[in-house]
PDB file of C-alpha atoms in Angstrom:
ATOM      1  CA  SER V   1     -29.503 269.664  71.552  1.00 51.00           C
ATOM      2  CA  ARG V   2     -29.527 273.153  73.066  1.00 55.00           C
ATOM      3  CA  ARG V   3     -29.980 276.497  71.392  1.00 56.00           C
ATOM      4  CA  TYR V   4     -28.379 279.613  72.783  1.00 52.00           C
ATOM      5  CA  MET V   5     -29.376 283.136  71.914  1.00 54.00           C
ATOM      6  CA  VAL V   6     -26.565 285.638  72.286  1.00 49.00           C
ATOM      7  CA  PRO V   7     -27.400 289.360  72.022  1.00 50.00           C
ATOM      8  CA  LEU V   8     -25.229 291.054  69.397  1.00 46.00           C
ATOM      9  CA  LEU V   9     -25.195 294.474  67.848  1.00 44.00           C
ATOM     10  CA  LEU V  10     -24.794 294.585  64.093  1.00 40.00           C
ATOM     11  CA  GLY V  11     -21.116 294.866  63.255  1.00 48.00           C
ATOM     12  CA  GLY V  12     -19.752 294.263  66.754  1.00 49.00           C
ATOM     13  CA  MET V  13     -20.022 292.767  70.186  1.00 48.00           C
ATOM     14  CA  THR V  14     -22.397 294.044  72.866  1.00 48.00           C
ATOM     15  CA  ASP V  15     -19.520 295.906  74.571  1.00 51.00           C
ATOM     16  CA  GLY V  16     -18.919 297.966  71.417  1.00 52.00           C
ATOM     17  CA  SER V  17     -15.625 296.350  70.404  1.00 56.00           C
ATOM     18  CA  TYR V  18     -14.980 294.740  67.053  1.00 57.00           C
ATOM     19  CA  PRO V  19     -13.285 291.342  66.767  1.00 57.00           C
ATOM     20  CA  SER V  20     -10.487 291.258  64.207  1.00 59.00           C
ATOM     21  CA  THR V  21     -11.039 287.704  62.942  1.00 62.00           C
ATOM     22  CA  ARG V  22     -13.910 285.285  62.542  1.00 61.00           C
ATOM     23  CA  LEU V  23     -12.266 282.937  65.079  1.00 59.00           C
ATOM     24  CA  GLU V  24     -12.001 285.752  67.638  1.00 62.00           C
ATOM     25  CA  TYR V  25     -15.661 286.616  66.991  1.00 60.00           C
ATOM     26  CA  VAL V  26     -16.843 283.044  67.691  1.00 60.00           C
ATOM     27  CA  THR V  27     -14.488 282.651  70.667  1.00 59.00           C
ATOM     28  CA  ARG V  28     -15.742 285.907  72.196  1.00 61.00           C
ATOM     29  CA  ILE V  29     -19.381 284.836  71.782  1.00 61.00           C
ATOM     30  CA  LEU V  30     -18.740 281.482  73.445  1.00 58.00           C
ATOM     31  CA  ASP V  31     -16.583 282.993  76.177  1.00 60.00           C
ATOM     32  CA  ASP V  32     -18.932 285.909  76.933  1.00 58.00           C
ATOM     33  CA  SER V  33     -21.943 283.594  77.099  1.00 56.00           C
ATOM     34  CA  ASP V  34     -20.083 281.308  79.559  1.00 52.00           C
ATOM     35  CA  LEU V  35     -20.437 278.296  77.257  1.00 47.00           C
ATOM     36  CA  ILE V  36     -16.674 277.658  77.262  1.00 46.00           C
ATOM     37  CA  GLY V  37     -13.527 279.390  78.452  1.00 45.00           C
ATOM     38  CA  THR V  38     -11.133 280.811  75.881  1.00 45.00           C
ATOM     39  CA  THR V  39      -8.931 277.736  76.292  1.00 45.00           C
ATOM     40  CA  GLY V  40     -11.846 275.350  75.849  1.00 42.00           C
ATOM     41  CA  VAL V  41     -11.498 274.316  79.490  1.00 43.00           C
ATOM     42  CA  ASP V  42     -14.167 275.283  81.987  1.00 43.00           C
ATOM     43  CA  ASP V  43     -12.751 277.631  84.688  1.00 42.00           C
ATOM     44  CA  VAL V  44     -15.737 277.274  86.997  1.00 41.00           C
ATOM     45  CA  GLU V  45     -15.569 274.937  89.949  1.00 41.00           C
ATOM     46  CA  VAL V  46     -18.719 273.444  91.445  1.00 38.00           C
ATOM     47  CA  GLY V  47     -20.464 276.042  93.613  1.00 41.00           C
ATOM     48  CA  ARG V  48     -18.140 278.872  92.509  1.00 60.00           C
ATOM     49  CA  VAL V  49     -18.291 281.367  89.704  1.00 87.00           C
ATOM     50  CA  ASN V  50     -14.911 283.067  89.868  1.00 94.00           C
ATOM     51  CA  ARG V  51     -13.959 284.009  86.331  1.00 94.00           C
ATOM     52  CA  LEU V  52     -11.554 286.168  84.360  1.00 96.00           C
ATOM     53  CA  SER V  53     -12.670 287.072  80.848  1.00 95.00           C
ATOM     54  CA  GLN V  54     -10.390 288.167  78.027  1.00 95.00           C
ATOM     55  CA  ASN V  55      -9.671 291.892  78.040  1.00 95.00           C
ATOM     56  CA  SER V  56     -11.370 294.026  75.428  1.00 94.00           C
ATOM     57  CA  PRO V  57     -10.148 295.340  73.102  1.00 94.00           C
ATOM     58  CA  ASN V  58      -7.165 293.076  72.610  1.00 91.00           C
ATOM     59  CA  PRO V  59      -4.778 294.258  71.168  1.00 93.00           C
ATOM     60  CA  PHE V  60      -5.342 297.616  72.848  1.00 94.00           C
ATOM     61  CA  ASN V  61      -3.953 301.154  72.878  1.00 92.00           C
ATOM     62  CA  PRO V  62      -3.864 302.970  75.255  1.00 92.00           C
ATOM     63  CA  SER V  63      -6.333 301.294  77.654  1.00 94.00           C
ATOM     64  CA  THR V  64      -8.398 298.142  77.975  1.00 96.00           C
ATOM     65  CA  SER V  65     -11.363 296.790  79.949  1.00 96.00           C
ATOM     66  CA  ILE V  66     -11.159 293.563  81.932  1.00 97.00           C
ATOM     67  CA  ARG V  67     -14.339 291.748  82.974  1.00 96.00           C
ATOM     68  CA  TYR V  68     -14.248 289.368  85.916  1.00 96.00           C
ATOM     69  CA  SER V  69     -16.644 287.761  88.368  1.00 94.00           C
ATOM     70  CA  VAL V  70     -16.387 286.880  92.037  1.00 95.00           C
ATOM     71  CA  GLY V  71     -18.247 283.900  93.507  1.00 93.00           C
ATOM     72  CA  LYS V  72     -18.776 285.089  97.071  1.00 92.00           C
ATOM     73  CA  ASN V  73     -18.938 288.239  99.148  1.00 93.00           C
ATOM     74  CA  GLY V  74     -15.899 289.056 101.240  1.00 94.00           C
ATOM     75  CA  ALA V  75     -13.386 287.247  99.023  1.00 94.00           C
ATOM     76  CA  MET V  76      -9.905 288.755  98.709  1.00 96.00           C
ATOM     77  CA  VAL V  77      -9.644 289.949  95.087  1.00 97.00           C
ATOM     78  CA  ARG V  78      -6.309 290.851  93.519  1.00 97.00           C
ATOM     79  CA  MET V  79      -5.518 291.670  89.906  1.00 98.00           C
ATOM     80  CA  HIS V  80      -1.975 292.291  88.716  1.00 98.00           C
ATOM     81  CA  VAL V  81      -0.381 292.886  85.310  1.00 97.00           C
ATOM     82  CA  TYR V  82       2.926 291.132  84.583  1.00 97.00           C
ATOM     83  CA  ASP V  83       5.447 291.595  81.791  1.00 95.00           C
ATOM     84  CA  VAL V  84       6.892 288.656  79.818  1.00 94.00           C
ATOM     85  CA  ALA V  85       9.778 288.390  82.310  1.00 93.00           C
ATOM     86  CA  GLY V  86       7.252 287.734  85.099  1.00 94.00           C
ATOM     87  CA  ARG V  87       7.698 291.084  86.852  1.00 95.00           C
ATOM     88  CA  CYS V  88       4.582 292.636  88.370  1.00 97.00           C
ATOM     89  CA  ILE V  89       4.312 296.030  86.697  1.00 97.00           C
ATOM     90  CA  ALA V  90       0.846 297.141  87.808  1.00 97.00           C
ATOM     91  CA  THR V  91      -1.647 296.411  90.570  1.00 97.00           C
ATOM     92  CA  VAL V  92      -5.124 296.873  89.157  1.00 97.00           C
ATOM     93  CA  LEU V  93      -7.095 295.554  92.156  1.00 96.00           C
ATOM     94  CA  ASP V  94      -6.312 294.670  95.769  1.00 96.00           C
ATOM     95  CA  GLU V  95      -9.528 294.645  97.768  1.00 96.00           C
ATOM     96  CA  THR V  96     -12.240 292.644  99.448  1.00 94.00           C
ATOM     97  CA  GLY V  97     -14.707 291.936  96.672  1.00 89.00           C
ATOM     98  CA  GLN V  98     -18.442 291.580  96.353  1.00 91.00           C
ATOM     99  CA  ALA V  99     -20.056 288.661  94.545  1.00 92.00           C
ATOM    100  CA  GLY V 100     -21.042 289.369  90.967  1.00 92.00           C
ATOM    101  CA  VAL V 101     -19.680 290.502  87.631  1.00 93.00           C
ATOM    102  CA  HIS V 102     -17.348 293.515  87.553  1.00 94.00           C
ATOM    103  CA  VAL V 103     -15.316 295.481  84.987  1.00 96.00           C
ATOM    104  CA  VAL V 104     -12.039 297.301  85.622  1.00 96.00           C
ATOM    105  CA  HIS V 105      -9.990 299.403  83.245  1.00 96.00           C
ATOM    106  CA  TRP V 106      -6.227 299.320  82.905  1.00 96.00           C
ATOM    107  CA  ASN V 107      -4.687 302.440  81.380  1.00 96.00           C
ATOM    108  CA  GLY V 108      -1.473 300.799  80.114  1.00 95.00           C
ATOM    109  CA  ARG V 109       0.624 302.387  82.872  1.00 96.00           C
ATOM    110  CA  ASP V 110       2.831 300.847  85.541  1.00 96.00           C
ATOM    111  CA  ASP V 111       2.436 301.422  89.302  1.00 96.00           C
ATOM    112  CA  ASP V 112       4.580 304.569  89.034  1.00 96.00           C
ATOM    113  CA  GLY V 113       2.249 306.062  86.406  1.00 95.00           C
ATOM    114  CA  ARG V 114       4.620 305.604  83.454  1.00 96.00           C
ATOM    115  CA  PRO V 115       3.219 304.277  80.158  1.00 95.00           C
ATOM    116  CA  VAL V 116       4.442 300.742  79.458  1.00 96.00           C
ATOM    117  CA  ALA V 117       6.037 299.724  76.153  1.00 95.00           C
ATOM    118  CA  SER V 118       4.272 297.869  73.357  1.00 95.00           C
ATOM    119  CA  GLY V 119       4.300 294.140  73.943  1.00 95.00           C
ATOM    120  CA  ILE V 120       2.675 291.149  75.593  1.00 96.00           C
ATOM    121  CA  TYR V 121       1.423 291.390  79.162  1.00 97.00           C
ATOM    122  CA  PHE V 122      -0.376 288.958  81.441  1.00 97.00           C
ATOM    123  CA  CYS V 123      -3.370 289.825  83.592  1.00 97.00           C
ATOM    124  CA  ARG V 124      -3.684 287.592  86.662  1.00 97.00           C
ATOM    125  CA  LEU V 125      -6.816 287.577  88.811  1.00 97.00           C
ATOM    126  CA  SER V 126      -6.704 285.921  92.238  1.00 96.00           C
ATOM    127  CA  VAL V 127      -9.863 285.384  94.279  1.00 95.00           C
ATOM    128  CA  ASP V 128      -8.848 283.830  97.588  1.00 94.00           C
ATOM    129  CA  ALA V 129      -6.988 280.619  96.533  1.00 92.00           C
ATOM    130  CA  TRP V 130      -8.406 280.568  92.954  1.00 94.00           C
ATOM    131  CA  SER V 131      -6.567 282.302  90.104  1.00 94.00           C
ATOM    132  CA  ALA V 132      -6.619 282.699  86.320  1.00 96.00           C
ATOM    133  CA  THR V 133      -4.405 284.462  83.788  1.00 96.00           C
ATOM    134  CA  ARG V 134      -5.095 286.004  80.374  1.00 97.00           C
ATOM    135  CA  LYS V 135      -2.666 287.319  77.762  1.00 97.00           C
ATOM    136  CA  MET V 136      -3.014 290.959  76.671  1.00 96.00           C
ATOM    137  CA  VAL V 137      -1.270 292.755  73.798  1.00 96.00           C
ATOM    138  CA  LEU V 138      -0.458 296.476  73.861  1.00 95.00           C
ATOM    139  CA  LEU V 139       0.231 297.950  70.403  1.00 93.00           C
ATOM    140  CA  LYS V 140       1.315 301.552  69.995  1.00 85.00           C
TER     141      LYS V 140
END
């Protein structure tokens, strides 16, 4: 058997957010420590470490942080936010990325700078041919 030590601050996660349920707390620990993905399915392919973590906080208002990692230097990295109808409402990233772990912030606004309505949105990260999607909830 293996033992894992996960650094936690009393009362919250290491990023300063507070999970709303016990299940979310355990899921965030496992997801943030790369033991499992939030779906229970490993996102990592052999030799690659592209990854999209769940945004924090979630639900959020008015902005949220999104942690992701890129497996190799020079990869094309794109991150878009979609509404439930599948329309791209915001481009968060569109650049050549560097390997490593990164954090971006989305301010809850569309590409024209208008605040979006409360609801469910999807964050999609694409690194070259690899991609992953996470559900985000904006509550006002």
